[in-house]
Short mmCIF file of C-alpha atoms in Angstrom, two decimals:
data_model
loop_
_atom_site.label_atom_id
_atom_site.label_comp_id
_atom_site.label_asym_id
_atom_site.label_seq_id
_atom_site.Cartn_x
_atom_site.Cartn_y
_atom_site.Cartn_z
CA MET A 6 26.76 -24.47 38.51
CA LYS A 7 30.24 -25.97 38.79
CA PRO A 8 33.15 -24.08 37.13
CA ALA A 9 33.71 -26.83 34.54
CA ASN A 10 30.04 -27.00 33.61
CA TYR A 11 29.88 -23.22 33.51
CA SER A 12 32.86 -23.14 31.16
CA ARG A 13 31.21 -25.69 28.84
CA PHE A 14 27.92 -23.76 28.98
CA PHE A 15 29.69 -20.46 28.25
CA SER A 16 31.62 -21.96 25.31
CA SER A 17 28.53 -23.55 23.77
CA SER A 18 26.62 -20.26 24.17
CA ILE A 19 29.36 -18.38 22.31
CA LEU A 20 29.31 -20.99 19.56
CA ARG A 21 25.53 -20.72 19.20
CA CYS A 22 25.77 -16.91 19.04
CA LEU A 23 28.47 -17.10 16.38
CA LEU A 24 26.43 -19.52 14.30
CA ILE A 25 23.29 -17.38 14.59
CA GLY A 26 25.25 -14.20 13.88
CA SER A 27 26.90 -15.64 10.80
CA SER A 28 23.55 -16.87 9.49
CA ILE A 29 22.00 -13.42 9.94
CA ALA A 30 24.99 -11.75 8.27
CA TYR A 31 24.70 -14.11 5.30
CA LEU A 32 21.00 -13.38 4.92
CA LEU A 33 21.63 -9.63 5.04
CA LEU A 34 24.36 -9.89 2.42
CA CYS A 35 22.03 -11.87 0.16
CA ILE A 36 18.93 -9.77 0.56
CA LEU A 37 19.91 -6.13 0.98
CA PRO A 38 21.98 -5.22 -2.11
CA GLY A 39 19.30 -5.80 -4.74
CA TYR A 40 15.98 -5.79 -2.91
CA GLY A 41 16.02 -9.55 -3.37
CA VAL A 42 18.36 -12.49 -3.23
CA ALA A 43 21.92 -12.50 -4.56
CA PHE A 44 23.50 -15.75 -5.73
CA SER A 45 27.21 -16.18 -5.18
CA ASP A 46 28.00 -19.18 -7.37
CA GLU A 47 26.80 -20.90 -10.49
CA GLN A 48 25.25 -23.86 -8.66
CA ALA A 49 23.03 -21.56 -6.58
CA SER A 50 22.12 -19.31 -9.50
CA PRO A 51 18.46 -19.22 -10.57
CA LYS A 52 17.70 -21.52 -13.46
CA ARG A 53 14.09 -20.53 -14.28
CA ILE A 54 13.60 -16.78 -14.42
CA ILE A 55 10.51 -14.66 -15.06
CA VAL A 56 11.39 -11.07 -15.99
CA PHE A 57 8.69 -8.42 -16.49
CA PRO A 58 10.41 -5.02 -17.09
CA LEU A 59 11.81 -4.69 -20.62
CA TYR A 60 14.84 -2.72 -19.43
CA ALA A 61 15.74 -5.59 -17.07
CA GLU A 62 15.02 -8.22 -19.72
CA GLU A 63 17.53 -6.63 -22.10
CA ILE A 64 20.28 -6.69 -19.49
CA LEU A 65 19.42 -10.22 -18.37
CA VAL A 66 19.63 -11.62 -21.91
CA ASP A 67 23.04 -10.05 -22.41
CA LEU A 68 24.20 -11.34 -19.03
CA ALA A 69 22.96 -14.90 -19.12
CA GLY A 70 21.39 -15.61 -22.51
CA THR A 71 17.83 -16.87 -22.92
CA ASP A 72 18.17 -20.46 -21.69
CA ARG A 73 17.24 -19.54 -18.13
CA ILE A 74 14.34 -17.20 -19.01
CA VAL A 75 10.93 -18.90 -18.97
CA TYR A 76 8.60 -15.87 -19.24
CA VAL A 77 8.89 -12.20 -20.26
CA GLY A 78 6.80 -9.11 -19.66
CA HIS A 79 5.34 -8.68 -23.14
CA GLN A 80 3.57 -10.66 -25.81
CA GLN A 81 5.50 -11.73 -28.88
CA ILE A 82 4.94 -10.24 -32.32
CA GLU A 83 6.53 -11.88 -35.35
CA ASP A 84 9.18 -10.07 -37.38
CA GLU A 85 9.66 -7.24 -34.87
CA SER A 86 13.08 -5.65 -34.55
CA TYR A 87 12.66 -2.30 -32.80
CA SER A 88 13.92 -3.72 -29.54
CA PRO A 89 17.30 -5.39 -30.06
CA ILE A 90 16.12 -8.07 -27.68
CA ILE A 91 12.78 -9.10 -29.21
CA LYS A 92 14.22 -11.48 -31.78
CA TYR A 93 16.16 -13.35 -29.09
CA VAL A 94 13.12 -14.05 -26.90
CA SER A 95 10.52 -14.69 -29.61
CA HIS A 96 10.24 -18.34 -28.50
CA ILE A 97 9.51 -17.42 -24.87
CA PRO A 98 5.90 -16.89 -23.70
CA GLY A 99 4.97 -13.61 -22.11
CA ALA A 100 2.52 -10.86 -21.18
CA ASN A 101 2.64 -7.84 -18.91
CA TRP A 102 2.09 -8.67 -15.26
CA GLN A 103 -1.53 -7.42 -15.28
CA ASN A 104 -2.46 -9.98 -17.93
CA SER A 105 -0.39 -12.84 -16.55
CA ASP A 106 -2.13 -15.88 -15.07
CA GLU A 107 -0.48 -16.93 -11.80
CA CYS A 108 -1.54 -20.55 -12.35
CA GLU A 109 0.32 -20.53 -15.68
CA LEU A 110 3.37 -18.96 -14.04
CA LEU A 111 3.34 -21.55 -11.25
CA GLN A 112 3.52 -24.32 -13.85
CA LEU A 113 6.76 -22.77 -15.09
CA ASP A 114 8.26 -23.41 -11.63
CA PRO A 115 10.29 -20.17 -11.49
CA ASP A 116 13.00 -19.66 -8.91
CA LEU A 117 13.47 -15.92 -9.57
CA ILE A 118 10.93 -13.27 -10.61
CA VAL A 119 12.08 -9.78 -11.62
CA LEU A 120 9.60 -6.96 -11.04
CA ASP A 121 9.66 -3.18 -11.12
CA LYS A 122 10.38 -1.70 -7.69
CA ASP A 123 7.04 0.14 -7.76
CA LEU A 124 5.38 -3.24 -7.14
CA MET A 125 7.44 -4.09 -4.07
CA SER A 126 4.63 -3.30 -1.64
CA ASP A 127 1.96 -5.13 -3.68
CA TYR A 128 3.67 -8.22 -5.06
CA VAL A 129 2.35 -10.58 -2.37
CA GLU A 130 -1.20 -9.52 -3.20
CA ILE A 131 -0.55 -9.76 -6.96
CA PHE A 132 1.23 -13.13 -6.81
CA PRO A 133 0.19 -14.73 -3.48
CA ALA A 134 1.27 -18.27 -4.38
CA LEU A 135 4.46 -17.32 -6.21
CA SER A 136 5.54 -15.09 -3.33
CA GLN A 137 5.80 -18.26 -1.22
CA ARG A 138 7.72 -20.28 -3.78
CA ALA A 139 10.15 -18.01 -5.66
CA GLU A 140 12.64 -15.28 -4.90
CA PHE A 141 11.77 -11.78 -6.10
CA LEU A 142 14.18 -9.15 -7.40
CA PHE A 143 12.91 -5.57 -7.52
CA VAL A 144 14.54 -3.18 -9.97
CA ASP A 145 14.13 0.46 -10.91
CA GLU A 146 14.21 1.89 -14.43
CA PRO A 147 17.54 3.72 -14.86
CA GLU A 148 17.49 7.48 -15.37
CA SER A 149 21.23 8.00 -15.82
CA ILE A 150 24.31 6.18 -17.08
CA ASP A 151 25.41 5.51 -13.51
CA GLU A 152 22.02 3.96 -12.77
CA ILE A 153 22.36 1.74 -15.84
CA LYS A 154 25.70 0.50 -14.54
CA SER A 155 24.26 -0.09 -11.07
CA LEU A 156 21.34 -2.03 -12.56
CA ILE A 157 23.68 -4.22 -14.60
CA MET A 158 25.62 -5.10 -11.44
CA GLN A 159 22.42 -5.66 -9.43
CA ILE A 160 21.02 -8.12 -11.96
CA GLY A 161 24.43 -9.72 -12.39
CA ASP A 162 24.63 -10.40 -8.65
CA ALA A 163 21.11 -11.82 -8.62
CA VAL A 164 21.77 -14.36 -11.39
CA GLY A 165 25.34 -15.31 -10.45
CA GLU A 166 26.98 -13.40 -13.30
CA ARG A 167 28.92 -10.69 -11.48
CA GLU A 168 32.05 -11.06 -13.61
CA ARG A 169 30.05 -10.76 -16.84
CA ALA A 170 28.18 -7.75 -15.39
CA HIS A 171 31.45 -5.99 -14.61
CA GLU A 172 32.61 -6.68 -18.16
CA MET A 173 29.39 -5.16 -19.54
CA VAL A 174 29.90 -2.01 -17.47
CA LEU A 175 33.43 -1.61 -18.83
CA ILE A 176 32.19 -2.10 -22.41
CA LEU A 177 29.52 0.57 -21.88
CA GLU A 178 32.01 3.05 -20.47
CA SER A 179 34.49 2.41 -23.28
CA ALA A 180 31.85 2.76 -26.02
CA LEU A 181 30.59 6.08 -24.66
CA GLU A 182 34.16 7.38 -24.40
CA ASP A 183 34.82 6.37 -28.02
CA ILE A 184 31.70 8.20 -29.20
CA ALA A 185 32.60 11.28 -27.16
CA ARG A 186 36.07 11.39 -28.77
CA LEU A 187 34.55 11.00 -32.23
CA VAL A 188 32.06 13.80 -31.64
CA ASP A 189 34.80 16.03 -30.25
CA ASN A 190 37.12 15.49 -33.19
CA GLU A 191 34.70 15.54 -36.11
CA HIS A 192 32.53 18.21 -37.66
CA ILE A 193 28.88 17.97 -36.67
CA SER A 194 26.12 19.52 -38.71
CA LYS A 195 23.68 21.82 -36.97
CA ARG A 196 20.50 19.98 -37.82
CA ASN A 197 17.81 20.26 -35.18
CA ALA A 198 16.23 17.13 -33.75
CA ALA A 199 13.08 16.97 -31.66
CA TYR A 200 12.49 13.93 -29.45
CA VAL A 201 8.72 13.58 -29.30
CA GLY A 202 7.48 11.66 -26.29
CA GLU A 203 7.47 11.54 -22.52
CA TYR A 204 10.37 13.17 -20.72
CA CYS A 205 13.26 10.74 -20.25
CA PRO A 206 16.05 11.87 -17.87
CA LEU A 207 18.30 9.17 -19.31
CA TRP A 208 18.23 10.96 -22.68
CA ASP A 209 19.67 14.17 -21.20
CA ASP A 210 22.35 12.32 -19.26
CA VAL A 211 23.51 10.36 -22.29
CA ILE A 212 23.69 13.21 -24.80
CA ASP A 213 25.59 15.29 -22.23
CA ALA A 214 28.00 12.41 -21.57
CA VAL A 215 28.95 12.05 -25.22
CA GLY A 216 28.99 15.77 -25.92
CA ILE A 217 26.17 16.14 -28.44
CA ALA A 218 23.99 18.56 -26.48
CA PRO A 219 24.73 21.34 -29.06
CA LEU A 220 22.67 19.34 -31.55
CA SER A 221 19.54 20.77 -29.91
CA CYS A 222 17.86 17.49 -29.09
CA GLU A 223 14.78 18.59 -27.22
CA HIS A 224 11.92 16.81 -25.46
CA MET A 225 8.33 17.59 -26.18
CA CYS A 226 5.06 15.76 -25.77
CA LEU A 227 3.52 15.75 -29.25
CA PHE A 228 -0.10 16.38 -28.34
CA ASP A 229 0.69 19.13 -25.83
CA ASN A 230 3.22 20.99 -27.98
CA ILE A 231 2.16 20.77 -31.60
CA GLU A 232 2.30 24.55 -32.02
CA VAL A 233 5.78 24.69 -30.46
CA LEU A 234 6.93 21.86 -32.72
CA ALA A 235 5.53 23.60 -35.80
CA ASP A 236 7.16 26.94 -34.93
CA TRP A 237 10.51 25.30 -34.22
CA ASN A 238 10.49 23.44 -37.55
CA PRO A 239 12.97 20.64 -36.71
CA ASP A 240 14.94 18.87 -39.43
CA ILE A 241 14.47 15.51 -37.70
CA ILE A 242 11.78 14.11 -35.43
CA LEU A 243 12.67 11.19 -33.17
CA PHE A 244 10.14 9.16 -31.22
CA SER A 245 10.03 6.01 -29.14
CA PRO A 246 8.90 2.72 -30.73
CA TYR A 247 7.39 1.80 -27.35
CA ALA A 248 4.48 2.93 -25.21
CA PHE A 249 4.57 2.20 -21.49
CA ASP A 250 1.82 2.09 -18.88
CA THR A 251 2.08 4.24 -15.74
CA ASP A 252 3.59 1.28 -13.84
CA GLY A 253 6.33 0.83 -16.45
CA SER A 254 4.83 -2.21 -18.16
CA LEU A 255 5.08 -2.40 -21.94
CA LEU A 256 1.80 -1.69 -23.73
CA TYR A 257 2.65 -1.17 -27.41
CA PHE A 258 5.74 -1.68 -29.52
CA GLY A 259 6.87 -2.57 -32.99
CA GLN A 260 6.18 -1.76 -36.61
CA GLU A 261 2.44 -1.19 -36.33
CA TYR A 262 2.85 1.24 -33.44
CA VAL A 263 5.70 3.06 -35.24
CA ARG A 264 3.56 3.46 -38.36
CA GLU A 265 0.71 4.80 -36.24
CA VAL A 266 2.88 7.44 -34.55
CA ALA A 267 4.52 8.45 -37.84
CA SER A 268 1.07 8.80 -39.42
CA LEU A 269 -0.19 10.98 -36.54
CA ILE A 270 2.78 13.30 -37.04
CA SER A 271 2.73 13.39 -40.85
CA ASN A 272 -1.02 13.89 -41.17
CA ASN A 273 -1.35 16.63 -38.59
CA PRO A 274 -2.35 19.82 -40.53
CA MET A 275 -0.08 21.96 -38.37
CA LEU A 276 2.99 19.84 -39.15
CA THR A 277 2.72 19.14 -42.87
CA THR A 278 5.05 22.00 -43.84
CA ILE A 279 7.88 21.40 -41.36
CA SER A 280 11.18 20.11 -42.71
CA ALA A 281 11.14 16.78 -40.86
CA VAL A 282 7.75 15.82 -42.32
CA GLN A 283 8.45 17.05 -45.85
CA ASP A 284 11.80 15.24 -45.95
CA ARG A 285 10.33 12.17 -44.22
CA ASN A 286 12.93 12.34 -41.47
CA LEU A 287 10.87 10.57 -38.81
CA TYR A 288 12.86 7.96 -36.90
CA PRO A 289 11.96 5.59 -34.04
CA LEU A 290 14.75 5.71 -31.48
CA SER A 291 14.65 3.73 -28.26
CA ILE A 292 16.53 5.69 -25.65
CA HIS A 293 14.65 3.65 -23.02
CA SER A 294 16.57 0.56 -24.05
CA SER A 295 18.82 0.45 -21.04
CA HIS A 296 22.39 -0.65 -21.92
CA TYR A 297 21.48 -0.58 -25.63
CA VAL A 298 21.70 3.17 -25.25
CA VAL A 299 25.07 3.06 -27.07
CA ASN A 300 23.41 1.79 -30.24
CA SER A 301 20.74 4.47 -29.88
CA ILE A 302 23.36 7.20 -29.74
CA ARG A 303 25.10 5.79 -32.82
CA ASP A 304 21.76 5.84 -34.62
CA LEU A 305 21.15 9.42 -33.49
CA LEU A 306 24.48 10.56 -34.90
CA ARG A 307 23.69 8.91 -38.23
CA TYR A 308 20.38 10.74 -38.36
CA MET A 309 21.99 14.04 -37.40
CA ASP A 310 25.01 13.79 -39.67
CA ASN A 311 25.79 11.02 -42.15
CA SER A 312 29.52 11.80 -42.19
CA PHE A 313 30.46 9.30 -39.50
CA PRO A 314 31.62 6.13 -41.28
CA GLU A 315 33.54 5.19 -38.13
CA LEU A 316 30.25 4.43 -36.42
CA ASP A 317 29.69 1.45 -38.69
CA GLN A 318 32.97 -0.17 -37.78
#
Protein backbone atom coordinates (compact mmCIF):
# COMPACT_ATOMS: atom_id res chain seq x y z
CA MET A 1 0.00 0.00 0.00
CA LYS A 2 1.32 3.44 -0.94
CA PRO A 3 2.01 5.94 1.90
CA ALA A 4 -0.81 8.27 0.79
CA ASN A 5 -3.33 5.46 0.55
CA TYR A 6 -2.15 4.09 3.87
CA SER A 7 -2.63 7.50 5.47
CA ARG A 8 -6.19 7.74 4.09
CA PHE A 9 -6.92 4.17 5.23
CA PHE A 10 -5.52 4.87 8.70
CA SER A 11 -7.53 8.11 9.04
CA SER A 12 -10.79 6.49 7.93
CA SER A 13 -10.19 3.58 10.33
CA ILE A 14 -9.74 6.01 13.24
CA LEU A 15 -12.92 7.81 12.24
CA ARG A 16 -14.88 4.56 12.10
CA CYS A 17 -13.54 3.55 15.53
CA LEU A 18 -14.51 6.90 16.99
CA LEU A 19 -18.01 6.68 15.55
CA ILE A 20 -18.48 3.13 16.83
CA GLY A 21 -17.01 4.03 20.22
CA SER A 22 -19.24 7.04 20.64
CA SER A 23 -22.31 4.99 19.70
CA ILE A 24 -21.44 2.33 22.27
CA ALA A 25 -20.80 4.98 24.94
CA TYR A 26 -24.18 6.57 24.22
CA LEU A 27 -25.96 3.24 24.49
CA LEU A 28 -24.24 2.49 27.80
CA LEU A 29 -25.18 5.88 29.20
CA CYS A 30 -28.80 5.32 28.18
CA ILE A 31 -29.17 1.77 29.38
CA LEU A 32 -27.09 1.25 32.50
CA PRO A 33 -28.31 3.86 35.04
CA GLY A 34 -31.89 2.65 35.36
CA TYR A 35 -31.96 -0.90 34.04
CA GLY A 36 -33.64 0.56 30.98
CA VAL A 37 -33.48 3.54 28.69
CA ALA A 38 -32.90 7.11 29.82
CA PHE A 39 -34.26 10.00 27.75
CA SER A 40 -32.23 13.19 27.66
CA ASP A 41 -34.70 15.66 26.18
CA GLU A 42 -38.40 16.31 25.95
CA GLN A 43 -38.69 15.28 22.30
CA ALA A 44 -37.23 11.84 23.01
CA SER A 45 -39.22 11.33 26.20
CA PRO A 46 -41.76 8.49 26.25
CA LYS A 47 -45.27 9.63 25.47
CA ARG A 48 -47.28 6.44 26.20
CA ILE A 49 -46.28 4.80 29.47
CA ILE A 50 -47.49 1.63 31.17
CA VAL A 51 -46.56 1.53 34.87
CA PHE A 52 -47.29 -1.53 37.01
CA PRO A 53 -45.77 -0.96 40.51
CA LEU A 54 -47.86 1.40 42.65
CA TYR A 55 -44.78 2.96 44.25
CA ALA A 56 -43.46 3.87 40.78
CA GLU A 57 -46.88 5.07 39.61
CA GLU A 58 -47.07 7.57 42.48
CA ILE A 59 -43.70 9.06 41.61
CA LEU A 60 -44.44 9.10 37.88
CA VAL A 61 -47.71 11.01 38.33
CA ASP A 62 -45.96 13.63 40.43
CA LEU A 63 -43.14 13.87 37.90
CA ALA A 64 -45.06 14.02 34.66
CA GLY A 65 -48.78 14.09 35.39
CA THR A 66 -51.23 11.56 33.96
CA ASP A 67 -51.35 12.61 30.30
CA ARG A 68 -48.57 10.23 29.31
CA ILE A 69 -49.81 7.23 31.35
CA VAL A 70 -51.98 4.81 29.35
CA TYR A 71 -52.20 1.85 31.79
CA VAL A 72 -51.59 1.25 35.50
CA GLY A 73 -50.99 -1.83 37.62
CA HIS A 74 -54.34 -2.00 39.40
CA GLN A 75 -58.03 -1.94 38.66
CA GLN A 76 -59.99 1.20 39.44
CA ILE A 77 -62.51 1.44 42.26
CA GLU A 78 -64.80 4.45 42.47
CA ASP A 79 -64.56 6.89 45.39
CA GLU A 80 -61.31 5.46 46.75
CA SER A 81 -58.88 7.80 48.49
CA TYR A 82 -56.47 5.68 50.53
CA SER A 83 -53.75 6.10 47.96
CA PRO A 84 -53.18 9.79 47.24
CA ILE A 85 -52.76 8.81 43.61
CA ILE A 86 -55.92 6.79 42.94
CA LYS A 87 -58.17 9.76 42.27
CA TYR A 88 -55.75 11.12 39.67
CA VAL A 89 -55.65 7.92 37.59
CA SER A 90 -59.28 6.84 37.92
CA HIS A 91 -59.82 7.42 34.18
CA ILE A 92 -56.89 5.18 33.18
CA PRO A 93 -57.43 1.44 32.58
CA GLY A 94 -55.42 -1.04 34.56
CA ALA A 95 -54.83 -4.43 36.18
CA ASN A 96 -51.87 -6.15 37.77
CA TRP A 97 -49.47 -7.65 35.27
CA GLN A 98 -50.73 -11.22 35.84
CA ASN A 99 -54.22 -10.23 34.71
CA SER A 100 -53.15 -7.96 31.87
CA ASP A 101 -53.84 -8.99 28.27
CA GLU A 102 -50.80 -8.36 26.08
CA CYS A 103 -53.02 -7.87 23.02
CA GLU A 104 -54.84 -5.07 24.86
CA LEU A 105 -51.53 -3.52 25.91
CA LEU A 106 -50.20 -3.68 22.34
CA GLN A 107 -53.21 -1.66 21.16
CA LEU A 108 -52.15 1.09 23.56
CA ASP A 109 -48.88 1.38 21.60
CA PRO A 110 -46.67 2.01 24.67
CA ASP A 111 -43.12 3.28 24.30
CA LEU A 112 -42.11 2.68 27.94
CA ILE A 113 -43.20 -0.06 30.37
CA VAL A 114 -42.25 0.14 34.05
CA LEU A 115 -41.93 -3.18 35.88
CA ASP A 116 -40.63 -4.36 39.23
CA LYS A 117 -36.99 -5.45 39.02
CA ASP A 118 -37.95 -8.96 40.18
CA LEU A 119 -39.43 -9.49 36.70
CA MET A 120 -36.28 -8.50 34.83
CA SER A 121 -35.34 -12.09 33.98
CA ASP A 122 -38.89 -13.07 32.95
CA TYR A 123 -40.31 -10.06 31.14
CA VAL A 124 -39.58 -11.38 27.63
CA GLU A 125 -41.54 -14.53 28.43
CA ILE A 126 -44.36 -12.55 30.07
CA PHE A 127 -44.60 -9.92 27.31
CA PRO A 128 -42.97 -11.47 24.21
CA ALA A 129 -44.44 -9.02 21.70
CA LEU A 130 -44.10 -5.91 23.85
CA SER A 131 -40.47 -6.74 24.61
CA GLN A 132 -39.76 -6.20 20.90
CA ARG A 133 -41.66 -2.94 20.61
CA ALA A 134 -41.24 -0.91 23.82
CA GLU A 135 -38.49 0.07 26.20
CA PHE A 136 -38.63 -1.43 29.69
CA LEU A 137 -37.63 0.25 32.94
CA PHE A 138 -37.04 -2.01 35.94
CA VAL A 139 -37.42 -0.51 39.40
CA ASP A 140 -37.08 -1.75 42.96
CA GLU A 141 -39.39 -0.91 45.86
CA PRO A 142 -37.53 1.53 48.14
CA GLU A 143 -36.64 0.41 51.65
CA SER A 144 -35.07 3.66 52.86
CA ILE A 145 -35.29 7.40 52.30
CA ASP A 146 -32.12 7.32 50.21
CA GLU A 147 -33.66 4.62 48.02
CA ILE A 148 -36.77 6.75 47.56
CA LYS A 149 -34.60 9.62 46.36
CA SER A 150 -32.67 7.32 44.02
CA LEU A 151 -35.93 5.96 42.60
CA ILE A 152 -37.27 9.46 41.97
CA MET A 153 -34.12 10.32 40.02
CA GLN A 154 -34.18 6.99 38.13
CA ILE A 155 -37.75 7.51 36.95
CA GLY A 156 -37.08 11.17 36.25
CA ASP A 157 -34.19 10.24 33.95
CA ALA A 158 -36.32 7.63 32.19
CA VAL A 159 -39.15 10.05 31.35
CA GLY A 160 -37.07 13.14 30.60
CA GLU A 161 -37.94 14.95 33.84
CA ARG A 162 -34.59 15.08 35.64
CA GLU A 163 -34.98 18.69 36.76
CA ARG A 164 -38.42 18.00 38.24
CA ALA A 165 -37.06 14.84 39.92
CA HIS A 166 -34.27 16.83 41.56
CA GLU A 167 -36.85 19.34 42.78
CA MET A 168 -38.93 16.51 44.28
CA VAL A 169 -35.90 15.17 46.15
CA LEU A 170 -35.21 18.59 47.64
CA ILE A 171 -38.87 18.95 48.70
CA LEU A 172 -38.74 15.54 50.39
CA GLU A 173 -35.56 16.38 52.27
CA SER A 174 -36.90 19.76 53.37
CA ALA A 175 -40.22 18.31 54.57
CA LEU A 176 -38.53 15.62 56.65
CA GLU A 177 -36.19 18.21 58.18
CA ASP A 178 -39.17 20.41 59.09
CA ILE A 179 -40.94 17.49 60.78
CA ALA A 180 -37.78 16.52 62.65
CA ARG A 181 -37.42 20.09 64.00
CA LEU A 182 -41.07 20.12 65.05
CA VAL A 183 -40.76 16.80 66.86
CA ASP A 184 -37.57 17.95 68.56
CA ASN A 185 -39.05 21.20 69.79
CA GLU A 186 -42.53 20.11 70.84
CA HIS A 187 -43.85 17.88 73.59
CA ILE A 188 -44.85 14.42 72.38
CA SER A 189 -47.23 12.22 74.28
CA LYS A 190 -46.14 8.70 75.13
CA ARG A 191 -48.97 6.85 73.46
CA ASN A 192 -47.99 3.47 72.08
CA ALA A 193 -48.69 2.63 68.45
CA ALA A 194 -48.52 -0.81 66.88
CA TYR A 195 -48.08 -1.09 63.12
CA VAL A 196 -49.85 -4.32 62.19
CA GLY A 197 -48.67 -5.83 58.93
CA GLU A 198 -45.66 -7.14 57.07
CA TYR A 199 -42.28 -5.80 58.08
CA CYS A 200 -41.40 -2.63 56.16
CA PRO A 201 -37.78 -1.42 56.44
CA LEU A 202 -38.84 1.96 55.08
CA TRP A 203 -40.97 2.50 58.20
CA ASP A 204 -37.96 2.15 60.52
CA ASP A 205 -35.80 4.42 58.39
CA VAL A 206 -38.40 7.17 58.26
CA ILE A 207 -39.34 7.26 61.94
CA ASP A 208 -35.63 7.30 62.83
CA ALA A 209 -34.99 10.14 60.37
CA VAL A 210 -37.64 12.39 61.89
CA GLY A 211 -36.86 11.42 65.46
CA ILE A 212 -40.09 9.74 66.56
CA ALA A 213 -38.66 6.33 67.44
CA PRO A 214 -39.42 6.96 71.17
CA LEU A 215 -43.11 6.72 70.29
CA SER A 216 -42.74 2.93 70.32
CA CYS A 217 -44.02 2.27 66.83
CA GLU A 218 -43.55 -1.45 66.47
CA HIS A 219 -44.10 -3.97 63.69
CA MET A 220 -46.08 -7.11 64.18
CA CYS A 221 -47.93 -9.50 61.92
CA LEU A 222 -51.46 -9.60 63.31
CA PHE A 223 -52.20 -13.29 62.92
CA ASP A 224 -48.82 -14.42 64.26
CA ASN A 225 -48.71 -12.07 67.25
CA ILE A 226 -52.22 -11.63 68.59
CA GLU A 227 -51.16 -12.62 72.11
CA VAL A 228 -48.22 -10.19 72.00
CA LEU A 229 -50.51 -7.43 70.75
CA ALA A 230 -53.05 -8.14 73.51
CA ASP A 231 -50.39 -8.14 76.25
CA TRP A 232 -48.83 -4.93 74.98
CA ASN A 233 -52.20 -3.13 74.90
CA PRO A 234 -51.36 -0.33 72.42
CA ASP A 235 -53.27 2.94 72.43
CA ILE A 236 -53.28 3.05 68.63
CA ILE A 237 -53.19 0.36 65.96
CA LEU A 238 -51.99 1.31 62.49
CA PHE A 239 -52.31 -0.92 59.44
CA SER A 240 -51.79 -0.69 55.70
CA PRO A 241 -54.77 -0.01 53.41
CA TYR A 242 -53.06 -2.22 50.81
CA ALA A 243 -52.29 -5.90 50.38
CA PHE A 244 -49.50 -6.91 48.02
CA ASP A 245 -48.71 -10.20 46.32
CA THR A 246 -45.28 -11.81 46.76
CA ASP A 247 -44.09 -10.18 43.51
CA GLY A 248 -45.08 -6.71 44.73
CA SER A 249 -48.24 -6.39 42.66
CA LEU A 250 -51.25 -4.76 44.29
CA LEU A 251 -53.99 -7.22 45.27
CA TYR A 252 -56.39 -5.34 47.56
CA PHE A 253 -56.83 -1.73 48.55
CA GLY A 254 -59.43 0.79 49.55
CA GLN A 255 -62.40 1.21 51.84
CA GLU A 256 -63.71 -2.35 51.67
CA TYR A 257 -60.32 -3.83 52.50
CA VAL A 258 -59.80 -1.31 55.34
CA ARG A 259 -63.19 -2.20 56.84
CA GLU A 260 -62.32 -5.89 56.60
CA VAL A 261 -59.01 -5.48 58.44
CA ALA A 262 -60.55 -3.22 61.09
CA SER A 263 -63.31 -5.79 61.63
CA LEU A 264 -60.80 -8.63 62.01
CA ILE A 265 -58.99 -6.64 64.70
CA SER A 266 -62.07 -5.36 66.54
CA ASN A 267 -63.90 -8.68 66.59
CA ASN A 268 -61.00 -10.81 67.73
CA PRO A 269 -61.90 -12.06 71.27
CA MET A 270 -58.33 -11.57 72.46
CA LEU A 271 -58.28 -7.90 71.42
CA THR A 272 -61.67 -6.58 72.50
CA THR A 273 -60.34 -5.16 75.79
CA ILE A 274 -57.23 -3.37 74.52
CA SER A 275 -57.24 0.42 74.49
CA ALA A 276 -56.95 0.84 70.73
CA VAL A 277 -60.05 -1.27 70.07
CA GLN A 278 -62.15 0.18 72.90
CA ASP A 279 -61.30 3.75 71.85
CA ARG A 280 -61.68 2.88 68.14
CA ASN A 281 -58.17 4.11 67.40
CA LEU A 282 -57.62 1.96 64.31
CA TYR A 283 -56.06 3.88 61.43
CA PRO A 284 -55.01 2.88 57.90
CA LEU A 285 -51.59 4.36 57.21
CA SER A 286 -49.73 3.79 53.97
CA ILE A 287 -46.04 3.84 54.73
CA HIS A 288 -45.51 1.95 51.46
CA SER A 289 -46.54 5.02 49.52
CA SER A 290 -43.10 5.95 48.35
CA HIS A 291 -42.53 9.74 48.32
CA TYR A 292 -45.94 10.25 49.97
CA VAL A 293 -44.19 9.05 53.10
CA VAL A 294 -44.13 12.67 54.34
CA ASN A 295 -47.93 12.78 54.47
CA SER A 296 -47.94 9.42 56.25
CA ILE A 297 -45.62 10.75 58.95
CA ARG A 298 -47.81 13.83 59.41
CA ASP A 299 -50.81 11.54 59.80
CA LEU A 300 -48.91 9.41 62.31
CA LEU A 301 -48.09 12.44 64.45
CA ARG A 302 -51.74 13.49 64.45
CA TYR A 303 -52.74 10.04 65.63
CA MET A 304 -50.05 9.99 68.29
CA ASP A 305 -50.56 13.52 69.57
CA ASN A 306 -53.19 16.01 68.42
CA SER A 307 -51.21 19.01 69.66
CA PHE A 308 -49.47 19.71 66.36
CA PRO A 309 -51.50 22.42 64.59
CA GLU A 310 -48.38 23.29 62.58
CA LEU A 311 -48.81 20.06 60.65
CA ASP A 312 -51.96 21.38 59.02
CA GLN A 313 -50.27 24.47 57.66
